[in-house]
Amino acid sequence: MFSEIWNRQPKECTNGLKLFGDEEDGDFFDEDDVLSWQKGRFAQNFASEKLIKNAASRRLIEEIVRKQEPYVDLACGPGMGLIPSIKKLCPEIPCMATDANAILIKEWSKWLRDSNISIGIELAQFSLFDIPLKERAVKAYGGFLGISSTRNGCKGYDKALSEIYRTLTSKGRLYVIESEWVDVPSIIKVFEKSGIRPWTCFMEEQVAWHERFIKCGFRILSEEIYENHKLNSNDNELGSAAERSGEKIEMLWKAYILEKP
């Protein structure tokens, strides 16, 4: 289903997986992460019904299912983005899970094989800053906190969105759940208390995803609050630092349906 959308050959092809490089553009995972995936985290994430039970995310998934178009998940991470939920409602929809991290993609491939799950899921590794797909080739993109997992702060977000926009068809859609920080001054204090250098995104002017999507050319079809999320140690080093310092860091997660005019 996805064989005709590539615009170049991968740097490496292992067990059918296309690997394009530029891994530093996404999240980093280590041996402890791999061990947790192998010991049940992948299975738990794939079986999770959280996105289906949440009203805002379910509307995204139901719209993807309604349109019945091949779906590409961007920066899928250890949860594989929206794909497990899509497959629960409509196993027939072809899906491709992508991420910048090759270790993650290889482990997902192995887990799917070992679990005897063959329900039309392809996997590929590439950076959102250089999507190796043809212009106007994809009808449906999506992801769960995927764009915000890229590097280089606002410049990185805009680069990723420009690549997504380039490779979407006219009237193609982007179904995403993305996060916004609620109180940046308090977050900076947590960094200072913990002796951690603030991330690039906190040293720049804060731009809401709504405005960023419009700036990049998208039409916003729907925007809905998914969750008010309190950061914790299971999220990242900032969540761990917040717990140690007794500070509360909140993120506002929103679900969007966007369209390329």
mmCIF file of C-alpha atoms in Angstrom:
data_model
loop_
_atom_site.group_PDB
_atom_site.id
_atom_site.type_symbol
_atom_site.label_atom_id
_atom_site.label_comp_id
_atom_site.label_asym_id
_atom_site.label_seq_id
_atom_site.Cartn_x
_atom_site.Cartn_y
_atom_site.Cartn_z
ATOM 1 C CA MET A 1 0.000 0.000 0.000
ATOM 2 C CA PHE A 2 2.860 2.419 0.773
ATOM 3 C CA SER A 3 5.361 1.248 -1.854
ATOM 4 C CA GLU A 4 4.683 4.136 -4.258
ATOM 5 C CA ILE A 5 5.054 7.073 -1.871
ATOM 6 C CA TRP A 6 8.844 7.023 -1.241
ATOM 7 C CA ASN A 7 10.998 9.666 -2.948
ATOM 8 C CA ARG A 8 14.382 7.988 -2.370
ATOM 9 C CA GLN A 9 16.059 4.786 -1.244
ATOM 10 C CA PRO A 10 16.887 4.249 2.462
ATOM 11 C CA LYS A 11 20.442 4.242 3.763
ATOM 12 C CA GLU A 12 19.818 0.759 5.094
ATOM 13 C CA CYS A 13 17.129 -1.883 4.751
ATOM 14 C CA THR A 14 17.061 -4.498 7.539
ATOM 15 C CA ASN A 15 14.447 -7.272 7.638
ATOM 16 C CA GLY A 16 12.276 -5.174 5.351
ATOM 17 C CA LEU A 17 12.613 -2.058 7.531
ATOM 18 C CA LYS A 18 13.603 1.145 5.759
ATOM 19 C CA LEU A 19 16.169 3.112 7.781
ATOM 20 C CA PHE A 20 16.979 6.660 6.622
ATOM 21 C CA GLY A 21 19.201 7.955 9.469
ATOM 22 C CA ASP A 22 19.216 11.333 11.292
ATOM 23 C CA GLU A 23 18.295 9.615 14.571
ATOM 24 C CA GLU A 24 19.429 12.585 16.654
ATOM 25 C CA ASP A 25 16.341 14.502 15.487
ATOM 26 C CA GLY A 26 14.011 12.507 17.746
ATOM 27 C CA ASP A 27 13.815 10.966 21.205
ATOM 28 C CA PHE A 28 16.692 8.931 22.615
ATOM 29 C CA PHE A 29 16.113 5.475 24.116
ATOM 30 C CA ASP A 30 18.553 3.288 26.006
ATOM 31 C CA GLU A 31 18.909 -0.353 27.088
ATOM 32 C CA ASP A 32 16.582 0.145 30.051
ATOM 33 C CA ASP A 33 13.858 1.338 27.693
ATOM 34 C CA VAL A 34 14.350 -1.661 25.426
ATOM 35 C CA LEU A 35 14.134 -4.006 28.409
ATOM 36 C CA SER A 36 10.888 -2.413 29.572
ATOM 37 C CA TRP A 37 9.406 -2.779 26.070
ATOM 38 C CA GLN A 38 10.385 -6.441 25.941
ATOM 39 C CA LYS A 39 9.027 -7.127 29.431
ATOM 40 C CA GLY A 40 5.534 -5.960 28.628
ATOM 41 C CA ARG A 41 5.371 -2.247 27.919
ATOM 42 C CA PHE A 42 4.796 -2.750 24.187
ATOM 43 C CA ALA A 43 2.066 -5.285 24.894
ATOM 44 C CA GLN A 44 0.441 -2.979 27.429
ATOM 45 C CA ASN A 45 0.617 0.036 25.113
ATOM 46 C CA PHE A 46 -0.744 -1.879 22.140
ATOM 47 C CA ALA A 47 -3.676 -3.182 24.200
ATOM 48 C CA SER A 48 -4.456 0.176 25.821
ATOM 49 C CA GLU A 49 -7.917 1.616 25.216
ATOM 50 C CA LYS A 50 -7.149 5.047 26.681
ATOM 51 C CA LEU A 51 -7.373 6.868 23.346
ATOM 52 C CA ILE A 52 -10.632 5.145 22.462
ATOM 53 C CA LYS A 53 -12.217 5.926 25.828
ATOM 54 C CA ASN A 54 -11.209 9.614 25.759
ATOM 55 C CA ALA A 55 -13.868 11.564 23.855
ATOM 56 C CA ALA A 56 -11.476 13.985 22.150
ATOM 57 C CA SER A 57 -9.033 11.368 20.839
ATOM 58 C CA ARG A 58 -11.825 8.970 19.893
ATOM 59 C CA ARG A 59 -13.239 11.621 17.559
ATOM 60 C CA LEU A 60 -9.888 11.726 15.736
ATOM 61 C CA ILE A 61 -9.754 7.948 15.449
ATOM 62 C CA GLU A 62 -13.374 7.652 14.308
ATOM 63 C CA GLU A 63 -12.763 10.263 11.601
ATOM 64 C CA ILE A 64 -9.712 8.345 10.350
ATOM 65 C CA VAL A 65 -11.808 5.179 10.275
ATOM 66 C CA ARG A 66 -14.703 6.962 8.553
ATOM 67 C CA LYS A 67 -12.474 8.200 5.712
ATOM 68 C CA GLN A 68 -10.855 4.751 5.255
ATOM 69 C CA GLU A 69 -7.558 6.178 3.960
ATOM 70 C CA PRO A 70 -4.071 4.684 4.489
ATOM 71 C CA TYR A 71 -2.646 6.236 7.640
ATOM 72 C CA VAL A 72 0.945 7.211 8.551
ATOM 73 C CA ASP A 73 1.806 7.786 12.228
ATOM 74 C CA LEU A 74 4.664 10.240 12.836
ATOM 75 C CA ALA A 75 7.164 9.847 15.704
ATOM 76 C CA CYS A 76 5.073 6.921 16.954
ATOM 77 C CA GLY A 77 7.175 6.260 20.064
ATOM 78 C CA PRO A 78 6.668 3.298 22.428
ATOM 79 C CA GLY A 79 2.881 3.671 22.195
ATOM 80 C CA MET A 80 2.780 3.490 18.372
ATOM 81 C CA GLY A 81 0.693 6.659 18.319
ATOM 82 C CA LEU A 82 -2.881 6.269 17.136
ATOM 83 C CA ILE A 83 -2.353 2.982 15.286
ATOM 84 C CA PRO A 84 -3.392 0.472 18.011
ATOM 85 C CA SER A 85 -6.652 2.368 18.512
ATOM 86 C CA ILE A 86 -7.311 2.624 14.770
ATOM 87 C CA LYS A 87 -6.765 -1.117 14.426
ATOM 88 C CA LYS A 88 -9.207 -1.852 17.242
ATOM 89 C CA LEU A 89 -11.985 -0.048 15.371
ATOM 90 C CA CYS A 90 -10.990 -1.024 11.834
ATOM 91 C CA PRO A 91 -8.258 -3.673 11.358
ATOM 92 C CA GLU A 92 -8.430 -3.309 7.572
ATOM 93 C CA ILE A 93 -6.989 0.227 7.378
ATOM 94 C CA PRO A 94 -3.348 0.082 6.163
ATOM 95 C CA CYS A 95 -1.044 1.841 8.643
ATOM 96 C CA MET A 96 2.613 2.786 8.741
ATOM 97 C CA ALA A 97 4.367 3.541 12.027
ATOM 98 C CA THR A 98 7.421 5.807 11.797
ATOM 99 C CA ASP A 99 9.947 7.216 14.240
ATOM 100 C CA ALA A 100 13.399 8.814 14.098
ATOM 101 C CA ASN A 101 14.793 6.210 16.499
ATOM 102 C CA ALA A 102 15.938 3.031 14.713
ATOM 103 C CA ILE A 103 16.146 0.953 17.914
ATOM 104 C CA LEU A 104 12.489 1.656 18.644
ATOM 105 C CA ILE A 105 11.364 0.738 15.129
ATOM 106 C CA LYS A 106 13.414 -2.481 15.143
ATOM 107 C CA GLU A 107 11.976 -3.484 18.511
ATOM 108 C CA TRP A 108 8.430 -2.782 17.351
ATOM 109 C CA SER A 109 9.054 -4.954 14.283
ATOM 110 C CA LYS A 110 10.340 -7.793 16.435
ATOM 111 C CA TRP A 111 7.443 -7.508 18.887
ATOM 112 C CA LEU A 112 4.843 -7.586 16.100
ATOM 113 C CA ARG A 113 6.454 -10.711 14.626
ATOM 114 C CA ASP A 114 6.788 -12.439 17.995
ATOM 115 C CA SER A 115 3.179 -11.589 18.849
ATOM 116 C CA ASN A 116 1.934 -12.978 15.528
ATOM 117 C CA ILE A 117 0.279 -9.662 14.743
ATOM 118 C CA SER A 118 -0.008 -9.220 11.001
ATOM 119 C CA ILE A 119 -2.739 -6.655 10.560
ATOM 120 C CA GLY A 120 -1.358 -4.342 7.917
ATOM 121 C CA ILE A 121 1.231 -2.363 9.889
ATOM 122 C CA GLU A 122 4.405 -1.289 8.105
ATOM 123 C CA LEU A 123 7.340 0.329 9.902
ATOM 124 C CA ALA A 124 9.983 2.835 8.816
ATOM 125 C CA GLN A 125 12.642 5.015 10.440
ATOM 126 C CA PHE A 126 13.109 8.643 9.406
ATOM 127 C CA SER A 127 13.344 12.168 10.781
ATOM 128 C CA LEU A 128 10.412 14.564 10.552
ATOM 129 C CA PHE A 129 12.902 17.196 9.401
ATOM 130 C CA ASP A 130 13.503 15.263 6.168
ATOM 131 C CA ILE A 131 10.526 13.045 5.354
ATOM 132 C CA PRO A 132 11.583 10.682 2.527
ATOM 133 C CA LEU A 133 8.181 10.737 0.827
ATOM 134 C CA LYS A 134 7.007 12.318 -2.393
ATOM 135 C CA GLU A 135 5.212 15.644 -2.473
ATOM 136 C CA ARG A 136 1.433 15.332 -2.084
ATOM 137 C CA ALA A 137 1.712 11.579 -1.439
ATOM 138 C CA VAL A 138 -0.024 11.072 1.941
ATOM 139 C CA LYS A 139 -3.750 11.415 2.620
ATOM 140 C CA ALA A 140 -3.697 10.901 6.389
ATOM 141 C CA TYR A 141 -0.967 11.646 8.920
ATOM 142 C CA GLY A 142 -1.266 11.607 12.681
ATOM 143 C CA GLY A 143 0.475 11.190 15.988
ATOM 144 C CA PHE A 144 0.403 11.402 19.758
ATOM 145 C CA LEU A 145 2.839 14.076 21.036
ATOM 146 C CA GLY A 146 5.022 13.264 18.032
ATOM 147 C CA ILE A 147 5.813 16.679 16.567
ATOM 148 C CA SER A 148 6.738 18.042 19.986
ATOM 149 C CA SER A 149 9.229 15.186 20.435
ATOM 150 C CA THR A 150 11.461 16.665 17.718
ATOM 151 C CA ARG A 151 14.623 18.633 18.497
ATOM 152 C CA ASN A 152 15.664 22.282 17.923
ATOM 153 C CA GLY A 153 12.692 23.938 19.583
ATOM 154 C CA CYS A 154 10.357 26.147 17.552
ATOM 155 C CA LYS A 155 12.596 25.944 14.508
ATOM 156 C CA GLY A 156 12.317 22.156 14.638
ATOM 157 C CA TYR A 157 8.528 22.209 15.044
ATOM 158 C CA ASP A 158 8.152 24.494 12.020
ATOM 159 C CA LYS A 159 10.525 22.363 9.930
ATOM 160 C CA ALA A 160 8.587 19.204 10.782
ATOM 161 C CA LEU A 161 5.276 20.853 9.948
ATOM 162 C CA SER A 162 6.604 22.139 6.630
ATOM 163 C CA GLU A 163 7.671 18.588 5.696
ATOM 164 C CA ILE A 164 4.300 17.184 6.744
ATOM 165 C CA TYR A 165 2.541 19.874 4.719
ATOM 166 C CA ARG A 166 4.745 19.216 1.670
ATOM 167 C CA THR A 167 3.997 15.506 1.620
ATOM 168 C CA LEU A 168 0.234 15.764 2.278
ATOM 169 C CA THR A 169 -2.192 15.640 -0.624
ATOM 170 C CA SER A 170 -4.565 18.527 -1.230
ATOM 171 C CA LYS A 171 -7.360 18.039 1.331
ATOM 172 C CA GLY A 172 -5.040 15.635 3.163
ATOM 173 C CA ARG A 173 -5.433 15.570 6.920
ATOM 174 C CA LEU A 174 -3.249 15.653 10.015
ATOM 175 C CA TYR A 175 -4.768 14.123 13.162
ATOM 176 C CA VAL A 176 -2.657 14.972 16.203
ATOM 177 C CA ILE A 177 -2.673 15.291 19.953
ATOM 178 C CA GLU A 178 -0.106 17.893 20.999
ATOM 179 C CA SER A 179 0.952 19.536 24.238
ATOM 180 C CA GLU A 180 1.410 23.105 25.493
ATOM 181 C CA TRP A 181 3.153 24.172 28.683
ATOM 182 C CA VAL A 182 0.908 25.936 31.193
ATOM 183 C CA ASP A 183 3.386 27.940 33.332
ATOM 184 C CA VAL A 184 6.812 28.424 31.731
ATOM 185 C CA PRO A 185 8.316 30.666 34.508
ATOM 186 C CA SER A 186 7.677 27.878 37.043
ATOM 187 C CA ILE A 187 9.278 25.364 34.706
ATOM 188 C CA ILE A 188 12.416 27.502 34.413
ATOM 189 C CA LYS A 189 12.616 27.515 38.224
ATOM 190 C CA VAL A 190 12.545 23.710 38.258
ATOM 191 C CA PHE A 191 15.440 23.605 35.789
ATOM 192 C CA GLU A 192 17.402 26.077 37.916
ATOM 193 C CA LYS A 193 16.772 24.168 41.156
ATOM 194 C CA SER A 194 17.851 20.912 39.543
ATOM 195 C CA GLY A 195 20.943 22.303 37.831
ATOM 196 C CA ILE A 196 19.589 21.196 34.441
ATOM 197 C CA ARG A 197 20.011 23.399 31.402
ATOM 198 C CA PRO A 198 16.565 24.542 30.175
ATOM 199 C CA TRP A 199 15.444 22.923 26.951
ATOM 200 C CA THR A 200 15.637 25.029 23.797
ATOM 201 C CA CYS A 201 11.865 25.385 23.557
ATOM 202 C CA PHE A 202 11.734 27.192 26.921
ATOM 203 C CA MET A 203 14.305 29.778 25.852
ATOM 204 C CA GLU A 204 12.146 30.899 22.925
ATOM 205 C CA GLU A 205 8.904 32.806 22.591
ATOM 206 C CA GLN A 206 6.026 30.450 23.321
ATOM 207 C CA VAL A 207 3.725 29.944 20.340
ATOM 208 C CA ALA A 208 0.484 27.981 20.756
ATOM 209 C CA TRP A 209 -0.029 25.070 18.393
ATOM 210 C CA HIS A 210 -3.196 26.728 17.065
ATOM 211 C CA GLU A 211 -1.215 29.701 15.755
ATOM 212 C CA ARG A 212 1.677 27.513 14.604
ATOM 213 C CA PHE A 213 -0.601 25.264 12.540
ATOM 214 C CA ILE A 214 -2.236 28.263 10.856
ATOM 215 C CA LYS A 215 1.153 29.864 10.175
ATOM 216 C CA CYS A 216 2.270 26.648 8.428
ATOM 217 C CA GLY A 217 -0.774 26.743 6.136
ATOM 218 C CA PHE A 218 -3.176 24.283 7.766
ATOM 219 C CA ARG A 219 -6.895 24.767 8.160
ATOM 220 C CA ILE A 220 -8.079 23.799 11.658
ATOM 221 C CA LEU A 221 -11.192 21.633 11.366
ATOM 222 C CA SER A 222 -11.452 20.819 15.071
ATOM 223 C CA GLU A 223 -9.603 21.607 18.298
ATOM 224 C CA GLU A 224 -10.530 20.041 21.615
ATOM 225 C CA ILE A 225 -8.926 19.575 25.026
ATOM 226 C CA TYR A 226 -7.731 16.006 25.489
ATOM 227 C CA GLU A 227 -6.263 16.238 28.997
ATOM 228 C CA ASN A 228 -4.691 18.505 31.582
ATOM 229 C CA HIS A 229 -1.564 16.503 32.310
ATOM 230 C CA LYS A 230 0.627 16.839 35.392
ATOM 231 C CA LEU A 231 4.187 15.950 34.475
ATOM 232 C CA ASN A 232 5.732 13.083 36.455
ATOM 233 C CA SER A 233 8.856 10.930 36.549
ATOM 234 C CA ASN A 234 7.424 8.526 33.983
ATOM 235 C CA ASP A 235 7.376 11.323 31.396
ATOM 236 C CA ASN A 236 10.964 12.609 31.277
ATOM 237 C CA GLU A 237 13.800 14.183 33.293
ATOM 238 C CA LEU A 238 11.794 17.374 33.763
ATOM 239 C CA GLY A 239 8.989 15.396 35.375
ATOM 240 C CA SER A 240 11.505 13.730 37.699
ATOM 241 C CA ALA A 241 13.022 17.118 38.565
ATOM 242 C CA ALA A 242 9.574 18.532 39.325
ATOM 243 C CA GLU A 243 8.794 15.658 41.694
ATOM 244 C CA ARG A 244 12.125 16.105 43.498
ATOM 245 C CA SER A 245 11.610 19.853 43.928
ATOM 246 C CA GLY A 246 7.964 19.544 44.936
ATOM 247 C CA GLU A 247 6.849 21.724 42.029
ATOM 248 C CA LYS A 248 3.825 21.083 39.825
ATOM 249 C CA ILE A 249 4.296 21.262 36.069
ATOM 250 C CA GLU A 250 1.197 21.003 33.937
ATOM 251 C CA MET A 251 0.712 20.465 30.227
ATOM 252 C CA LEU A 252 -2.450 21.103 28.273
ATOM 253 C CA TRP A 253 -2.942 18.361 25.684
ATOM 254 C CA LYS A 254 -5.250 19.138 22.750
ATOM 255 C CA ALA A 255 -6.619 17.011 19.922
ATOM 256 C CA TYR A 256 -6.610 18.570 16.445
ATOM 257 C CA ILE A 257 -7.946 17.670 13.040
ATOM 258 C CA LEU A 258 -6.081 19.742 10.441
ATOM 259 C CA GLU A 259 -6.445 19.915 6.691
ATOM 260 C CA LYS A 260 -4.149 21.051 3.905
ATOM 261 C CA PRO A 261 -6.218 23.332 1.635
#
